PDB file of C-alpha atoms and ligand atoms in Angstrom:
ATOM      1  CA  MET A   1     -14.661   1.819  21.505  1.00  0.00           C
ATOM      2  CA  SER A   2     -11.873  -0.769  21.561  1.00  0.00           C
ATOM      3  CA  ASN A   3     -12.037  -1.791  17.889  1.00  0.00           C
ATOM      4  CA  PHE A   4     -12.081   0.767  15.098  1.00  0.00           C
ATOM      5  CA  LEU A   5     -10.914  -0.200  11.641  1.00  0.00           C
ATOM      6  CA  VAL A   6     -10.033   2.334   8.958  1.00  0.00           C
ATOM      7  CA  ALA A   7      -9.411   1.002   5.434  1.00  0.00           C
ATOM      8  CA  ILE A   8      -7.522   3.249   3.017  1.00  0.00           C
ATOM      9  CA  ASP A   9      -7.190   2.172  -0.602  1.00  0.00           C
ATOM     10  CA  GLY A  10      -5.912   3.885  -3.703  1.00  0.00           C
ATOM     11  CA  PRO A  11      -3.312   3.843  -6.471  1.00  0.00           C
ATOM     12  CA  ALA A  12       0.430   4.592  -6.149  1.00  0.00           C
ATOM     13  CA  GLY A  13       1.205   8.152  -5.139  1.00  0.00           C
ATOM     14  CA  SER A  14      -2.299   8.941  -3.898  1.00  0.00           C
ATOM     15  CA  GLY A  15      -0.854   9.571  -0.426  1.00  0.00           C
ATOM     16  CA  LYS A  16      -2.105   6.445   1.383  1.00  0.00           C
ATOM     17  CA  SER A  17       0.995   5.614   3.383  1.00  0.00           C
ATOM     18  CA  THR A  18       1.875   9.145   4.516  1.00  0.00           C
ATOM     19  CA  ILE A  19      -1.712   9.905   5.467  1.00  0.00           C
ATOM     20  CA  SER A  20      -2.060   6.599   7.309  1.00  0.00           C
ATOM     21  CA  GLU A  21       1.156   7.398   9.223  1.00  0.00           C
ATOM     22  CA  ASN A  22      -0.259  10.811  10.189  1.00  0.00           C
ATOM     23  CA  ILE A  23      -3.519   9.273  11.370  1.00  0.00           C
ATOM     24  CA  SER A  24      -1.558   6.739  13.356  1.00  0.00           C
ATOM     25  CA  ALA A  25       0.549   9.458  15.034  1.00  0.00           C
ATOM     26  CA  ARG A  26      -2.340  11.814  15.748  1.00  0.00           C
ATOM     27  CA  CYS A  27      -5.056   9.324  16.756  1.00  0.00           C
ATOM     28  CA  GLY A  28      -2.979   6.536  18.303  1.00  0.00           C
ATOM     29  CA  PHE A  29      -4.016   3.993  15.677  1.00  0.00           C
ATOM     30  CA  ILE A  30      -1.691   1.169  14.618  1.00  0.00           C
ATOM     31  CA  HIS A  31      -0.713   1.571  10.960  1.00  0.00           C
ATOM     32  CA  ILE A  32      -0.493  -1.525   8.787  1.00  0.00           C
ATOM     33  CA  ASP A  33       1.102  -0.864   5.400  1.00  0.00           C
ATOM     34  CA  THR A  34       0.045  -3.918   3.397  1.00  0.00           C
ATOM     35  CA  GLY A  35       2.061  -2.802   0.352  1.00  0.00           C
ATOM     36  CA  SER A  36       5.235  -3.307   2.395  1.00  0.00           C
ATOM     37  CA  MET A  37       4.238  -6.963   2.900  1.00  0.00           C
ATOM     38  CA  TYR A  38       3.872  -7.551  -0.866  1.00  0.00           C
ATOM     39  CA  ARG A  39       7.208  -5.814  -1.289  1.00  0.00           C
ATOM     40  CA  ALA A  40       8.803  -8.126   1.319  1.00  0.00           C
ATOM     41  CA  ILE A  41       7.673 -11.233  -0.600  1.00  0.00           C
ATOM     42  CA  THR A  42       8.955  -9.677  -3.836  1.00  0.00           C
ATOM     43  CA  LEU A  43      12.335  -8.895  -2.263  1.00  0.00           C
ATOM     44  CA  TYR A  44      12.687 -12.453  -0.978  1.00  0.00           C
ATOM     45  CA  ALA A  45      11.769 -13.933  -4.380  1.00  0.00           C
ATOM     46  CA  ILE A  46      14.253 -11.660  -6.196  1.00  0.00           C
ATOM     47  CA  ASN A  47      17.071 -12.302  -3.717  1.00  0.00           C
ATOM     48  CA  ASN A  48      16.568 -16.039  -4.131  1.00  0.00           C
ATOM     49  CA  ASN A  49      16.475 -15.865  -7.937  1.00  0.00           C
ATOM     50  CA  LEU A  50      12.984 -17.364  -8.101  1.00  0.00           C
ATOM     51  CA  VAL A  51      10.882 -17.315 -11.258  1.00  0.00           C
ATOM     52  CA  LEU A  52       8.516 -14.509 -10.350  1.00  0.00           C
ATOM     53  CA  ASP A  53       5.567 -15.460 -12.550  1.00  0.00           C
ATOM     54  CA  ASP A  54       5.539 -19.130 -11.493  1.00  0.00           C
ATOM     55  CA  PRO A  55       3.129 -19.746  -8.572  1.00  0.00           C
ATOM     56  CA  ASN A  56       5.246 -22.786  -7.594  1.00  0.00           C
ATOM     57  CA  SER A  57       8.076 -20.437  -6.659  1.00  0.00           C
ATOM     58  CA  TYR A  58       6.149 -19.225  -3.638  1.00  0.00           C
ATOM     59  CA  SER A  59       6.109 -22.324  -1.412  1.00  0.00           C
ATOM     60  CA  PHE A  60       8.594 -20.412   0.817  1.00  0.00           C
ATOM     61  CA  ILE A  61       5.730 -18.214   1.951  1.00  0.00           C
ATOM     62  CA  ASP A  62       4.698 -20.603   4.759  1.00  0.00           C
ATOM     63  CA  LYS A  63       8.229 -20.749   6.081  1.00  0.00           C
ATOM     64  CA  ILE A  64       9.138 -17.088   6.340  1.00  0.00           C
ATOM     65  CA  ASN A  65       8.202 -14.611   9.029  1.00  0.00           C
ATOM     66  CA  ILE A  66       7.089 -11.074   8.188  1.00  0.00           C
ATOM     67  CA  ARG A  67       6.729  -8.667  11.096  1.00  0.00           C
ATOM     68  CA  LEU A  68       5.691  -5.022  11.128  1.00  0.00           C
ATOM     69  CA  SER A  69       6.823  -2.857  14.032  1.00  0.00           C
ATOM     70  CA  GLY A  70       6.129   0.877  13.903  1.00  0.00           C
ATOM     71  CA  ASP A  71       7.323   2.051  10.506  1.00  0.00           C
ATOM     72  CA  LYS A  72       9.754  -0.851  10.157  1.00  0.00           C
ATOM     73  CA  ILE A  73       9.351  -4.238   8.489  1.00  0.00           C
ATOM     74  CA  TYR A  74      11.339  -7.361   9.308  1.00  0.00           C
ATOM     75  CA  LEU A  75      11.780 -10.522   7.269  1.00  0.00           C
ATOM     76  CA  ASP A  76      12.967 -13.455   9.387  1.00  0.00           C
ATOM     77  CA  GLY A  77      14.230 -10.920  11.930  1.00  0.00           C
ATOM     78  CA  LYS A  78      16.165  -8.778   9.441  1.00  0.00           C
ATOM     79  CA  ASP A  79      15.210  -5.122   8.994  1.00  0.00           C
ATOM     80  CA  ILE A  80      14.297  -4.774   5.278  1.00  0.00           C
ATOM     81  CA  THR A  81      12.584  -1.373   5.505  1.00  0.00           C
ATOM     82  CA  ARG A  82      14.964   0.265   3.040  1.00  0.00           C
ATOM     83  CA  ASP A  83      15.532  -2.726   0.768  1.00  0.00           C
ATOM     84  CA  ILE A  84      11.841  -3.116  -0.114  1.00  0.00           C
ATOM     85  CA  ARG A  85      11.829   0.368  -1.701  1.00  0.00           C
ATOM     86  CA  ASN A  86      14.484  -0.415  -4.300  1.00  0.00           C
ATOM     87  CA  ARG A  87      13.647  -0.027  -7.975  1.00  0.00           C
ATOM     88  CA  HIS A  88      13.823  -3.732  -8.758  1.00  0.00           C
ATOM     89  CA  VAL A  89      11.207  -4.500  -6.096  1.00  0.00           C
ATOM     90  CA  THR A  90       8.974  -1.626  -7.245  1.00  0.00           C
ATOM     91  CA  GLU A  91       9.108  -2.833 -10.854  1.00  0.00           C
ATOM     92  CA  ASN A  92       8.083  -6.390  -9.932  1.00  0.00           C
ATOM     93  CA  VAL A  93       5.754  -6.060  -6.949  1.00  0.00           C
ATOM     94  CA  SER A  94       2.551  -5.805  -9.004  1.00  0.00           C
ATOM     95  CA  LEU A  95       3.392  -9.039 -10.796  1.00  0.00           C
ATOM     96  CA  VAL A  96       4.128 -10.838  -7.503  1.00  0.00           C
ATOM     97  CA  SER A  97       0.973  -9.506  -5.873  1.00  0.00           C
ATOM     98  CA  SER A  98      -1.168 -10.904  -8.690  1.00  0.00           C
ATOM     99  CA  ILE A  99      -0.194 -14.487  -7.706  1.00  0.00           C
ATOM    100  CA  SER A 100      -3.101 -16.189  -5.875  1.00  0.00           C
ATOM    101  CA  ILE A 101      -1.099 -17.979  -3.205  1.00  0.00           C
ATOM    102  CA  VAL A 102       0.689 -14.739  -2.297  1.00  0.00           C
ATOM    103  CA  ARG A 103      -2.611 -12.873  -1.917  1.00  0.00           C
ATOM    104  CA  GLU A 104      -4.265 -15.675   0.067  1.00  0.00           C
ATOM    105  CA  LYS A 105      -1.443 -15.807   2.605  1.00  0.00           C
ATOM    106  CA  LEU A 106      -1.073 -12.067   3.038  1.00  0.00           C
ATOM    107  CA  VAL A 107      -4.818 -11.382   3.232  1.00  0.00           C
ATOM    108  CA  CYS A 108      -5.074 -14.047   5.932  1.00  0.00           C
ATOM    109  CA  LEU A 109      -2.202 -12.461   7.889  1.00  0.00           C
ATOM    110  CA  GLN A 110      -3.675  -8.951   7.473  1.00  0.00           C
ATOM    111  CA  LYS A 111      -7.101 -10.054   8.756  1.00  0.00           C
ATOM    112  CA  LYS A 112      -5.426 -11.493  11.863  1.00  0.00           C
ATOM    113  CA  LEU A 113      -3.626  -8.203  12.523  1.00  0.00           C
ATOM    114  CA  ALA A 114      -6.861  -6.191  12.463  1.00  0.00           C
ATOM    115  CA  ILE A 115      -7.501  -5.983  16.189  1.00  0.00           C
ATOM    116  CA  GLY A 116      -7.855  -2.693  18.065  1.00  0.00           C
ATOM    117  CA  LYS A 117      -7.583   0.744  16.511  1.00  0.00           C
ATOM    118  CA  ILE A 118      -6.138   0.099  13.095  1.00  0.00           C
ATOM    119  CA  VAL A 119      -5.500   2.099   9.960  1.00  0.00           C
ATOM    120  CA  MET A 120      -4.645  -0.292   7.130  1.00  0.00           C
ATOM    121  CA  ASP A 121      -3.682   0.878   3.659  1.00  0.00           C
ATOM    122  CA  GLY A 122      -3.410  -0.972   0.365  1.00  0.00           C
ATOM    123  CA  ARG A 123      -5.337  -1.874  -2.767  1.00  0.00           C
ATOM    124  CA  ASP A 124      -7.975  -4.335  -1.529  1.00  0.00           C
ATOM    125  CA  ILE A 125      -8.478  -3.380   2.109  1.00  0.00           C
ATOM    126  CA  GLY A 126     -12.071  -2.101   2.021  1.00  0.00           C
ATOM    127  CA  SER A 127     -13.110  -4.699  -0.555  1.00  0.00           C
ATOM    128  CA  VAL A 128     -11.444  -7.930   0.626  1.00  0.00           C
ATOM    129  CA  VAL A 129      -9.359  -7.627   3.809  1.00  0.00           C
ATOM    130  CA  LEU A 130     -11.676  -5.494   5.966  1.00  0.00           C
ATOM    131  CA  PRO A 131     -15.090  -5.418   4.227  1.00  0.00           C
ATOM    132  CA  ASN A 132     -16.673  -4.488   7.589  1.00  0.00           C
ATOM    133  CA  ALA A 133     -14.302  -1.601   8.333  1.00  0.00           C
ATOM    134  CA  ASN A 134     -15.818   1.282  10.342  1.00  0.00           C
ATOM    135  CA  LEU A 135     -14.549   3.746   7.740  1.00  0.00           C
ATOM    136  CA  LYS A 136     -13.465   3.133   4.150  1.00  0.00           C
ATOM    137  CA  ILE A 137     -11.556   5.752   2.199  1.00  0.00           C
ATOM    138  CA  PHE A 138     -10.525   5.630  -1.459  1.00  0.00           C
ATOM    139  CA  LEU A 139      -7.785   8.129  -2.283  1.00  0.00           C
ATOM    140  CA  THR A 140      -7.124   9.132  -5.831  1.00  0.00           C
ATOM    141  CA  ALA A 141      -5.273  11.843  -7.779  1.00  0.00           C
ATOM    142  CA  GLU A 142      -4.324  12.613 -11.363  1.00  0.00           C
ATOM    143  CA  SER A 143      -1.454  10.405 -12.574  1.00  0.00           C
ATOM    144  CA  LYS A 144       0.856  13.342 -13.322  1.00  0.00           C
ATOM    145  CA  ILE A 145       0.657  14.697  -9.784  1.00  0.00           C
ATOM    146  CA  ARG A 146       1.141  11.197  -8.376  1.00  0.00           C
ATOM    147  CA  ALA A 147       4.308  10.808 -10.485  1.00  0.00           C
ATOM    148  CA  TYR A 148       5.524  14.216  -9.277  1.00  0.00           C
ATOM    149  CA  ARG A 149       4.998  13.200  -5.628  1.00  0.00           C
ATOM    150  CA  ARG A 150       6.904   9.946  -6.147  1.00  0.00           C
ATOM    151  CA  LEU A 151       9.930  11.773  -7.609  1.00  0.00           C
ATOM    152  CA  LYS A 152       9.839  14.338  -4.814  1.00  0.00           C
ATOM    153  CA  GLU A 153       9.770  11.513  -2.257  1.00  0.00           C
ATOM    154  CA  LYS A 154      12.999  10.160  -3.722  1.00  0.00           C
ATOM    155  CA  ASN A 155      14.503  13.669  -3.452  1.00  0.00           C
ATOM    156  CA  GLU A 156      15.203  13.711  -7.149  1.00  0.00           C
ATOM    157  CA  THR A 157      15.486  16.986  -9.023  1.00  0.00           C
ATOM    158  CA  ILE A 158      12.456  16.892 -11.208  1.00  0.00           C
ATOM    159  CA  ASN A 159      12.686  17.394 -14.948  1.00  0.00           C
ATOM    160  CA  GLU A 160      10.014  16.838 -17.574  1.00  0.00           C
ATOM    161  CA  THR A 161      11.614  13.645 -18.984  1.00  0.00           C
ATOM    162  CA  ASP A 162      11.786  11.948 -15.562  1.00  0.00           C
ATOM    163  CA  LEU A 163       8.227  12.978 -14.899  1.00  0.00           C
ATOM    164  CA  ILE A 164       7.040  11.345 -18.136  1.00  0.00           C
ATOM    165  CA  VAL A 165       8.911   8.094 -17.317  1.00  0.00           C
ATOM    166  CA  GLU A 166       7.576   8.012 -13.734  1.00  0.00           C
ATOM    167  CA  GLU A 167       4.014   8.695 -14.897  1.00  0.00           C
ATOM    168  CA  LYS A 168       4.341   5.834 -17.383  1.00  0.00           C
ATOM    169  CA  ASN A 169       5.541   3.482 -14.608  1.00  0.00           C
ATOM    170  CA  ILE A 170       2.718   4.528 -12.314  1.00  0.00           C
ATOM    171  CA  LYS A 171       0.117   4.028 -15.054  1.00  0.00           C
ATOM    172  CA  ARG A 172       1.541   0.589 -15.817  1.00  0.00           C
ATOM    173  CA  ARG A 173       1.224  -0.386 -12.143  1.00  0.00           C
ATOM    174  CA  ASP A 174      -2.338   1.075 -11.982  1.00  0.00           C
ATOM    175  CA  GLU A 175      -3.221  -1.010 -15.008  1.00  0.00           C
ATOM    176  CA  LEU A 176      -1.821  -4.246 -13.536  1.00  0.00           C
ATOM    177  CA  ASP A 177      -3.402  -3.608 -10.115  1.00  0.00           C
ATOM    178  CA  SER A 178      -6.809  -2.709 -11.565  1.00  0.00           C
ATOM    179  CA  ASN A 179      -7.094  -5.530 -14.089  1.00  0.00           C
ATOM    180  CA  ARG A 180      -5.853  -8.557 -12.181  1.00  0.00           C
ATOM    181  CA  VAL A 181      -8.324 -11.338 -11.434  1.00  0.00           C
ATOM    182  CA  ASN A 182      -7.580 -11.566  -7.707  1.00  0.00           C
ATOM    183  CA  SER A 183      -8.615  -8.597  -5.561  1.00  0.00           C
ATOM    184  CA  PRO A 184      -8.177  -5.866  -8.151  1.00  0.00           C
ATOM    185  CA  LEU A 185      -7.892  -2.234  -7.133  1.00  0.00           C
ATOM    186  CA  VAL A 186     -11.509  -1.037  -6.998  1.00  0.00           C
ATOM    187  CA  VAL A 187     -13.480   1.583  -5.116  1.00  0.00           C
ATOM    188  CA  PRO A 188     -14.915  -0.586  -2.318  1.00  0.00           C
ATOM    189  CA  ALA A 189     -18.649  -0.526  -1.576  1.00  0.00           C
ATOM    190  CA  GLY A 190     -19.370   2.179   0.985  1.00  0.00           C
ATOM    191  CA  ALA A 191     -16.037   3.980   0.519  1.00  0.00           C
ATOM    192  CA  ILE A 192     -15.705   7.746   0.607  1.00  0.00           C
ATOM    193  CA  ILE A 193     -13.691   8.929  -2.400  1.00  0.00           C
ATOM    194  CA  ILE A 194     -11.215  11.747  -1.811  1.00  0.00           C
ATOM    195  CA  ASP A 195      -9.456  13.267  -4.820  1.00  0.00           C
ATOM    196  CA  THR A 196      -6.143  14.555  -3.452  1.00  0.00           C
ATOM    197  CA  THR A 197      -4.957  16.229  -6.679  1.00  0.00           C
ATOM    198  CA  LYS A 198      -5.443  19.710  -5.242  1.00  0.00           C
ATOM    199  CA  LEU A 199      -5.160  18.900  -1.542  1.00  0.00           C
ATOM    200  CA  ASN A 200      -2.035  18.760   0.593  1.00  0.00           C
ATOM    201  CA  ILE A 201      -1.283  15.974   3.072  1.00  0.00           C
ATOM    202  CA  GLU A 202      -2.470  18.030   6.040  1.00  0.00           C
ATOM    203  CA  GLU A 203      -5.834  18.780   4.422  1.00  0.00           C
ATOM    204  CA  VAL A 204      -6.467  15.134   3.563  1.00  0.00           C
ATOM    205  CA  THR A 205      -5.365  13.963   7.007  1.00  0.00           C
ATOM    206  CA  ASN A 206      -7.701  16.464   8.692  1.00  0.00           C
ATOM    207  CA  LYS A 207     -10.616  15.413   6.500  1.00  0.00           C
ATOM    208  CA  ILE A 208     -10.154  11.738   7.412  1.00  0.00           C
ATOM    209  CA  ILE A 209      -9.667  12.473  11.114  1.00  0.00           C
ATOM    210  CA  ASP A 210     -12.938  14.459  11.079  1.00  0.00           C
ATOM    211  CA  LEU A 211     -14.670  11.429   9.549  1.00  0.00           C
ATOM    212  CA  ILE A 212     -13.137   9.113  12.166  1.00  0.00           C
ATOM    213  CA  ASN A 213     -14.281  11.386  15.007  1.00  0.00           C
ATOM    214  CA  GLU A 214     -17.781  11.660  13.532  1.00  0.00           C
ATOM    215  CA  ARG A 215     -18.112   7.873  13.456  1.00  0.00           C
ATOM    216  CA  LEU A 216     -16.471   7.344  16.851  1.00  0.00           C
ATOM    217  CA  ASN A 217     -18.951   9.778  18.423  1.00  0.00           C
ATOM    218  CA  LYS A 218     -22.018   8.239  16.795  1.00  0.00           C
TER     219      LYS A 218
HETATM  220  O1  LIG B   1       3.407   2.945  -2.094  1.00  0.00           O
HETATM  221  P1  LIG B   1       2.920   2.434  -3.429  1.00  0.00           P
HETATM  222  O2  LIG B   1       1.503   2.827  -3.679  1.00  0.00           O
HETATM  223  O3  LIG B   1       3.861   2.659  -4.539  1.00  0.00           O
HETATM  224  O4  LIG B   1       2.872   0.924  -3.362  1.00  0.00           O
HETATM  225  P2  LIG B   1       2.704   0.001  -2.129  1.00  0.00           P
HETATM  226  O5  LIG B   1       1.548   0.422  -1.275  1.00  0.00           O
HETATM  227  O6  LIG B   1       4.025  -0.148  -1.482  1.00  0.00           O
HETATM  228  O7  LIG B   1       2.268  -1.343  -2.849  1.00  0.00           O
HETATM  229  C1  LIG B   1       3.101  -1.909  -3.826  1.00  0.00           C
HETATM  230  C2  LIG B   1       2.296  -2.844  -4.706  1.00  0.00           C
HETATM  231  O8  LIG B   1       1.805  -3.935  -3.919  1.00  0.00           O
HETATM  232  C3  LIG B   1       1.076  -2.266  -5.391  1.00  0.00           C
HETATM  233  O9  LIG B   1       1.363  -1.649  -6.618  1.00  0.00           O
HETATM  234  C4  LIG B   1       0.205  -3.509  -5.595  1.00  0.00           C
HETATM  235  O10 LIG B   1       0.600  -4.188  -6.756  1.00  0.00           O
HETATM  236  C5  LIG B   1       0.549  -4.377  -4.411  1.00  0.00           C
HETATM  237  N1  LIG B   1      -0.446  -4.322  -3.325  1.00  0.00           N
HETATM  238  C6  LIG B   1      -1.548  -5.116  -3.445  1.00  0.00           C
HETATM  239  O11 LIG B   1      -1.726  -5.801  -4.445  1.00  0.00           O
HETATM  240  N2  LIG B   1      -2.473  -5.177  -2.438  1.00  0.00           N
HETATM  241  C7  LIG B   1      -2.314  -4.435  -1.334  1.00  0.00           C
HETATM  242  N3  LIG B   1      -3.219  -4.530  -0.359  1.00  0.00           N
HETATM  243  C8  LIG B   1      -1.195  -3.595  -1.204  1.00  0.00           C
HETATM  244  C9  LIG B   1      -0.266  -3.548  -2.233  1.00  0.00           C
END
């Protein structure tokens, strides 16, 4: 089969990106991390001192070039892979991704990239970007464990106070992502829900690869 599209959605810290990377490495799929694209737009808007909640600020979107290559992301040729993970971007990305023109442009770009064997992760992949995906997965986990994973990712020593702050941030982002008018975070029709609270990355990856193989062999 030359085309096989896997859509992985879920909230922050549910494991989407790591699991998508694993699937990409083990099954030879191309991974498209759509969150990194929203982060790229946010970074550009911040660096250019634009008013983030004004849709008119985003006319630059037709003039810039976003390119994904392996696990790297480039904005107008510059590697911004590290910059898009900074705190300022993380705090503002949900606001930026609620702007209609931003969503329209990125969804259009993401649809165009969906050729071949693709694993695409985000918030609206199974519902809006790839409604006809061959496999749709919705990953979820309790907010406290998601906050713990996020802190571990940043290599921070974890204390109870940091955990409470991180969980609050994650819940705030969940809230914004789930309640926006445009493409909110929802469980897409036909998606298989996997609660990763008590599963490690390997177990979730194996589960999804089994599902891919089942459908490929149908
Ligand atoms: O990795 P993490 O879950 O923290 O976030 P991300 O995947 O890098 O996405 C960052 C933000 O971009 C999310 O909180 C959403 O607000 C937004 N996003 C979106 O609206 N739609 C997508 N398809 C992907 C991300």
